[in-house]
Coordinates of C-alpha atoms in Angstrom, one line a residue:
M1469 CA -1.4 5.0 25.3
P1470 CA -1.9 2.8 28.4
S1471 CA 1.2 1.7 30.4
G1472 CA 0.1 -1.9 30.9
P1473 CA -1.3 -4.5 28.4
M1474 CA -3.5 -3.1 25.6
R1475 CA -7.2 -3.9 26.0
N1476 CA -8.3 -5.4 22.6
L1477 CA -11.8 -6.0 21.3
V1478 CA -11.8 -8.5 18.5
T1479 CA -15.2 -8.7 16.9
G1480 CA -15.7 -12.0 15.1
G1481 CA -13.0 -13.3 17.5
A1482 CA -14.3 -16.9 17.5
G1483 CA -14.1 -17.2 13.7
F1484 CA -11.4 -18.6 11.5
L1485 CA -9.3 -15.5 11.2
G1486 CA -10.4 -13.8 14.4
S1487 CA -9.3 -16.8 16.6
H1488 CA -5.8 -16.8 15.1
L1489 CA -5.6 -13.1 15.9
V1490 CA -6.8 -13.7 19.4
D1491 CA -4.0 -16.3 19.8
R1492 CA -1.4 -13.8 18.7
L1493 CA -2.7 -11.1 21.0
M1494 CA -2.9 -13.4 24.0
Q1495 CA 0.6 -14.8 23.4
A1496 CA 1.8 -11.2 23.3
G1497 CA 0.5 -10.6 26.9
E1498 CA -2.4 -8.4 25.9
E1499 CA -6.0 -8.3 27.2
V1500 CA -8.6 -9.6 24.8
L1501 CA -12.4 -9.3 24.7
C1502 CA -13.6 -11.8 22.1
L1503 CA -17.0 -10.7 20.8
D1504 CA -18.9 -13.1 18.5
N1505 CA -22.5 -14.1 17.9
T1506 CA -21.3 -17.6 16.9
F1507 CA -23.1 -17.6 13.5
T1508 CA -20.0 -18.7 11.8
G1509 CA -17.6 -18.5 14.7
R1510 CA -17.0 -21.5 17.1
K1511 CA -16.3 -21.2 20.8
A1512 CA -14.0 -24.2 20.4
N1513 CA -11.6 -22.0 18.4
V1514 CA -10.8 -19.9 21.5
R1515 CA -11.4 -22.7 24.1
Q1516 CA -7.7 -22.7 25.1
W1517 CA -8.1 -19.2 26.6
W1518 CA -11.4 -19.7 28.3
D1519 CA -10.2 -19.5 31.9
H1520 CA -7.3 -17.1 31.3
P1521 CA -7.6 -13.9 33.4
R1522 CA -6.7 -11.7 30.4
F1523 CA -9.4 -13.2 28.2
E1524 CA -13.2 -12.6 28.1
F1525 CA -15.8 -14.1 25.7
I1526 CA -18.8 -11.9 24.9
R1527 CA -21.7 -13.4 23.0
H1528 CA -23.1 -10.4 21.1
D1529 CA -24.2 -9.3 17.7
V1530 CA -22.4 -6.2 16.3
T1531 CA -25.6 -4.9 14.8
E1532 CA -26.6 -4.0 18.3
P1533 CA -24.7 -1.3 20.2
I1534 CA -22.4 -2.2 23.1
K1535 CA -20.6 -0.2 25.7
L1536 CA -17.1 -1.4 26.6
E1537 CA -13.8 0.1 27.7
V1538 CA -11.1 -0.8 25.2
D1539 CA -7.9 0.6 23.6
R1540 CA -8.1 -1.1 20.2
I1541 CA -10.9 -2.6 18.1
W1542 CA -10.2 -5.2 15.5
H1543 CA -13.4 -5.3 13.6
L1544 CA -13.6 -8.7 11.8
A1545 CA -17.2 -9.6 12.4
C1546 CA -19.0 -10.6 9.2
P1547 CA -19.7 -13.9 7.4
A1548 CA -17.0 -14.0 4.7
S1549 CA -17.8 -17.0 2.6
P1550 CA -20.5 -16.9 -0.2
I1551 CA -22.5 -19.8 1.4
H1552 CA -22.8 -18.0 4.7
Y1553 CA -23.1 -14.4 3.6
Q1554 CA -25.8 -15.3 1.0
T1555 CA -27.8 -17.3 3.6
N1556 CA -29.3 -14.0 4.8
P1557 CA -28.1 -11.2 2.6
V1558 CA -30.0 -8.5 4.4
K1559 CA -28.4 -9.6 7.7
T1560 CA -25.0 -9.5 5.9
A1561 CA -25.5 -6.0 4.7
K1562 CA -26.7 -4.9 8.2
T1563 CA -23.6 -6.5 9.8
S1564 CA -21.3 -4.5 7.5
F1565 CA -23.2 -1.2 7.9
L1566 CA -24.6 -1.2 11.4
G1567 CA -21.8 -3.3 12.8
T1568 CA -19.2 -1.0 11.5
Y1569 CA -21.3 2.0 12.5
N1570 CA -21.6 0.7 16.1
M1571 CA -17.9 -0.1 16.4
L1572 CA -16.9 3.3 15.1
G1573 CA -19.3 4.9 17.6
L1574 CA -17.6 2.9 20.4
A1575 CA -14.2 3.8 19.1
R1576 CA -15.1 7.4 19.1
R1577 CA -16.4 7.3 22.6
V1578 CA -13.4 5.6 24.2
K1579 CA -10.8 7.1 21.7
A1580 CA -9.8 3.6 20.5
R1581 CA -8.0 2.9 17.2
L1582 CA -10.2 0.7 14.9
L1583 CA -9.0 -1.7 12.2
L1584 CA -11.6 -2.8 9.7
A1585 CA -11.2 -6.2 8.0
S1586 CA -12.3 -5.2 4.5
T1587 CA -11.9 -7.5 1.6
S1588 CA -10.6 -7.9 -2.0
E1589 CA -14.3 -8.3 -2.9
V1590 CA -14.5 -4.5 -3.0
Y1591 CA -12.7 -4.9 -6.4
G1592 CA -15.5 -7.1 -7.7
D1593 CA -14.7 -8.8 -11.0
P1594 CA -11.7 -6.6 -11.8
D1595 CA -10.7 -5.3 -15.1
V1596 CA -7.3 -4.2 -13.6
H1597 CA -4.8 -7.0 -12.8
P1598 CA -3.2 -7.3 -10.3
Q1599 CA -5.4 -5.1 -8.1
L1600 CA -3.9 -1.9 -6.6
E1601 CA -5.5 0.0 -3.7
S1602 CA -6.2 2.9 -6.1
Y1603 CA -8.4 0.7 -8.3
R1604 CA -12.1 1.5 -7.5
G1605 CA -13.5 -1.9 -8.5
C1606 CA -16.1 -3.3 -10.8
V1607 CA -18.9 -4.5 -8.6
N1608 CA -22.5 -5.5 -9.5
P1609 CA -24.6 -3.6 -6.9
I1610 CA -27.6 -5.8 -7.4
G1611 CA -26.0 -9.2 -7.7
I1612 CA -26.1 -12.1 -5.3
R1613 CA -22.7 -11.2 -3.9
A1614 CA -23.5 -7.5 -3.4
C1615 CA -24.6 -7.9 0.2
Y1616 CA -21.0 -8.6 1.1
D1617 CA -19.1 -6.7 -1.7
E1618 CA -21.1 -3.5 -1.3
G1619 CA -21.4 -4.0 2.5
K1620 CA -17.7 -3.8 2.8
R1621 CA -17.5 -0.9 0.5
I1622 CA -19.9 1.1 2.7
A1623 CA -18.0 0.0 5.8
E1624 CA -14.8 1.5 4.3
T1625 CA -16.8 4.7 3.5
L1626 CA -18.0 4.9 7.2
C1627 CA -14.5 4.6 8.5
F1628 CA -13.2 7.4 6.3
D1629 CA -16.2 9.6 7.1
Y1630 CA -15.6 9.1 10.8
Q1631 CA -11.9 10.0 10.3
R1632 CA -12.8 13.2 8.4
M1633 CA -15.7 14.2 10.8
H1634 CA -14.4 13.1 14.1
G1635 CA -10.7 12.5 13.7
S1636 CA -11.1 8.8 14.4
E1637 CA -8.0 6.6 14.2
I1638 CA -8.7 4.0 11.5
R1639 CA -6.9 1.2 9.7
I1640 CA -8.3 -0.5 6.6
A1641 CA -7.1 -4.0 5.5
R1642 CA -8.3 -5.4 2.2
I1643 CA -7.9 -9.1 2.8
F1644 CA -7.4 -11.5 -0.1
N1645 CA -8.1 -15.3 0.0
T1646 CA -6.9 -16.7 3.3
Y1647 CA -6.7 -20.3 4.3
G1648 CA -5.5 -22.5 7.2
P1649 CA -6.6 -24.5 10.2
R1650 CA -10.0 -23.7 11.8
M1651 CA -11.7 -23.1 8.4
L1652 CA -15.2 -24.6 8.4
A1653 CA -15.9 -27.7 6.4
D1654 CA -19.1 -26.2 5.0
D1655 CA -18.0 -22.7 4.3
G1656 CA -18.0 -23.1 0.5
R1657 CA -14.5 -21.6 0.1
V1658 CA -12.4 -23.3 -2.6
V1659 CA -9.5 -24.5 -0.4
S1660 CA -11.9 -26.1 2.2
N1661 CA -14.2 -27.5 -0.6
F1662 CA -11.3 -29.3 -2.4
I1663 CA -9.7 -30.7 0.8
V1664 CA -13.0 -31.9 2.2
Q1665 CA -14.1 -33.5 -1.1
A1666 CA -10.7 -35.2 -1.4
L1667 CA -10.7 -36.5 2.1
R1668 CA -14.2 -38.0 1.6
G1669 CA -13.0 -39.6 -1.6
E1670 CA -15.4 -37.6 -3.7
P1671 CA -14.7 -36.1 -7.1
I1672 CA -13.2 -32.5 -6.8
T1673 CA -15.6 -30.0 -8.2
L1674 CA -14.4 -27.2 -10.4
Y1675 CA -16.8 -24.3 -11.2
G1676 CA -16.2 -23.4 -14.8
D1677 CA -13.1 -24.9 -16.4
G1678 CA -10.9 -24.0 -13.4
S1679 CA -9.0 -21.3 -15.4
Q1680 CA -10.1 -18.5 -13.0
S1681 CA -7.3 -17.4 -10.7
R1682 CA -6.9 -16.7 -7.0
S1683 CA -4.0 -15.9 -4.7
F1684 CA -3.9 -17.9 -1.4
C1685 CA -2.4 -16.4 1.8
Y1686 CA -1.7 -18.6 4.8
V1687 CA -3.5 -17.4 8.0
D1688 CA -0.3 -16.8 10.0
D1689 CA 1.0 -14.4 7.4
L1690 CA -2.3 -12.6 7.2
V1691 CA -2.5 -12.1 11.0
E1692 CA 1.1 -10.7 11.0
G1693 CA 0.0 -8.2 8.3
L1694 CA -3.0 -7.1 10.4
I1695 CA -0.8 -6.6 13.5
R1696 CA 1.7 -4.5 11.6
L1697 CA -1.1 -2.4 10.1
M1698 CA -2.7 -1.8 13.5
N1699 CA 0.6 -0.9 15.1
G1700 CA 1.9 1.2 12.2
T1701 CA 1.1 4.7 11.0
S1702 CA -0.5 3.9 7.6
T1703 CA -4.3 4.3 7.5
G1704 CA -4.8 2.3 4.3
P1705 CA -6.6 0.8 2.6
I1706 CA -3.8 -1.7 2.3
N1707 CA -4.0 -5.0 0.4
L1708 CA -3.0 -8.1 2.5
G1709 CA -2.6 -11.3 0.5
N1710 CA -0.2 -13.5 -1.2
P1711 CA 0.7 -12.2 -4.7
H1712 CA 1.5 -15.7 -6.1
E1713 CA -1.3 -16.5 -8.5
F1714 CA -2.7 -19.9 -9.1
T1715 CA -5.6 -21.1 -11.3
I1716 CA -8.4 -23.0 -9.4
R1717 CA -7.4 -26.1 -11.5
Q1718 CA -3.8 -25.9 -10.2
L1719 CA -5.1 -25.7 -6.6
A1720 CA -7.3 -28.7 -7.2
E1721 CA -4.4 -30.6 -8.6
Q1722 CA -2.2 -29.8 -5.7
V1723 CA -4.8 -30.9 -3.2
R1724 CA -5.5 -34.1 -5.1
A1725 CA -1.8 -35.0 -5.3
R1726 CA -1.5 -34.7 -1.5
I1727 CA -4.6 -36.7 -0.6
N1728 CA -5.7 -39.0 -3.4
P1729 CA -4.1 -38.7 -6.9
E1730 CA -6.8 -41.0 -8.4
L1731 CA -9.7 -38.7 -7.8
P1732 CA -11.4 -37.2 -10.9
L1733 CA -11.9 -33.5 -11.5
I1734 CA -15.5 -32.6 -12.6
E1735 CA -16.8 -29.3 -13.9
K1736 CA -20.0 -27.4 -13.0
P1737 CA -21.4 -24.1 -14.1
L1738 CA -19.7 -21.0 -12.8
P1739 CA -21.7 -19.0 -10.2
A1740 CA -23.0 -15.6 -11.0
D1741 CA -20.5 -12.7 -10.6
D1742 CA -17.7 -15.0 -9.7
P1743 CA -14.4 -13.0 -10.3
R1744 CA -12.2 -14.3 -13.1
Q1745 CA -9.0 -13.0 -11.5
R1746 CA -7.9 -12.1 -8.1
Q1747 CA -4.3 -11.1 -7.3
P1748 CA -3.1 -8.4 -4.8
D1749 CA -0.5 -5.8 -5.6
I1750 CA 1.3 -5.7 -2.2
V1751 CA 3.9 -3.0 -3.0
L1752 CA 2.2 -0.7 -0.5
A1753 CA 2.2 -3.3 2.3
Q1754 CA 5.9 -4.0 1.6
R1755 CA 6.7 -0.3 1.7
A1756 CA 4.5 0.8 4.6
L1757 CA 4.5 -2.3 6.8
G1758 CA 7.6 -4.1 5.8
W1759 CA 5.3 -7.1 5.2
Q1760 CA 5.1 -9.9 2.7
P1761 CA 3.9 -13.5 3.0
Q1762 CA 6.5 -16.1 4.1
V1763 CA 4.4 -19.3 3.7
S1764 CA 4.1 -20.8 0.3
L1765 CA 0.9 -22.6 -0.8
E1766 CA 2.8 -25.9 -0.7
Q1767 CA 3.8 -25.3 2.9
G1768 CA 0.4 -24.0 4.0
L1769 CA -1.6 -26.9 2.6
E1770 CA 0.1 -29.4 4.9
P1771 CA -1.2 -28.1 8.3
T1772 CA -4.6 -27.2 6.6
I1773 CA -5.1 -30.7 5.4
A1774 CA -4.0 -32.1 8.8
W1775 CA -6.7 -29.8 10.4
F1776 CA -9.4 -31.2 8.2
Q1777 CA -8.3 -34.8 8.7
E1778 CA -8.8 -34.4 12.4
L1779 CA -12.0 -32.4 12.0
L1780 CA -13.6 -35.1 9.8
G1781 CA -12.2 -38.0 11.8

C-alpha cells in the first residue's frame, strides 16, 4: 500500500457516475487518472479539475490496451442507457468484454485492485423479487438488451476467473437505477426522460401502463457505496441501490407535480425485454459495507430537476 495519495484510474470518468466518483476521490486528496473516450462522457463534467496537479484526463477507448502505473482501477466504462448501448451493440459487447479484459490485465501487471461497475441488468426480467446477489437471473441472450446484459455478465465472469487464476484483487458492484445531476438529456433513462419532457411542456410518456417498478438511488449515495466496497474486504457481487420501490407511473406523477401538474400522461407500447420489476435486496451491503441510501426520491429529484433546468436553459 503506497504511503502517499492513492493513484486511481477511473474508466468512464467523464460520465455521469464516473465524474461524481472523480469528485469524491479528488476531494479526498487522491490522484486521479480520468480515462474516457467521450462517447457518452462529457469533458465538462470534470472541467473543475482540469488544471489540478493531482488530476489527468486521458482520452482512450478501453477496448484498446493501455499501460499505466496505478494503485486502484475503478472500471466504469460502458454506455449504460438503452439508447446508447443499443446504438452499436457490437461495440457495447466489446467494451464489456475487451474493456474488462484489458483492465484486468493492467491490474494484474501493476498489482492494482479493480472494482467493476456491473449492473442490475444481469438479473434480466427477474422472477425473484427483490433481487438477491445469489439469484442467477433471467436474461434473453439474443434480445436487443443482451449486448449490455450479457456483456456485464461476462465481465463479472472475467473478474472471478482472474481472481481464481491469478489472485487478482476484485470488487463487483451490481448497480441499480441511479439518477442525479450530470445525467444526459437524451440518454433515454426514465428519470431524465420525464424531467426533460416536463420542462419542455410535453406530455410525459409511459411505456406500457406504468405499472412496472424500479428503485431509484441518488448518485451521492451510490458513490459512497462504491467507495466503501473498494476500501472494504468483501469481493461481492454486492447490490448497490435504493430498496424503496416505485412504479413508473408514481415517478411520472412526482415529476409532474414538481414541474407542471397540468401535463397529461400518455401510454406507448412497452419495449422488448423491459423488466417488469427491479428492486435490490441490500442486506449484504448493509452487513458487509455498513451502507444504505440516505437520500429519498423526493429529496434527490430537487437537485436533479435543477440540473436539467440549467442544462436546457
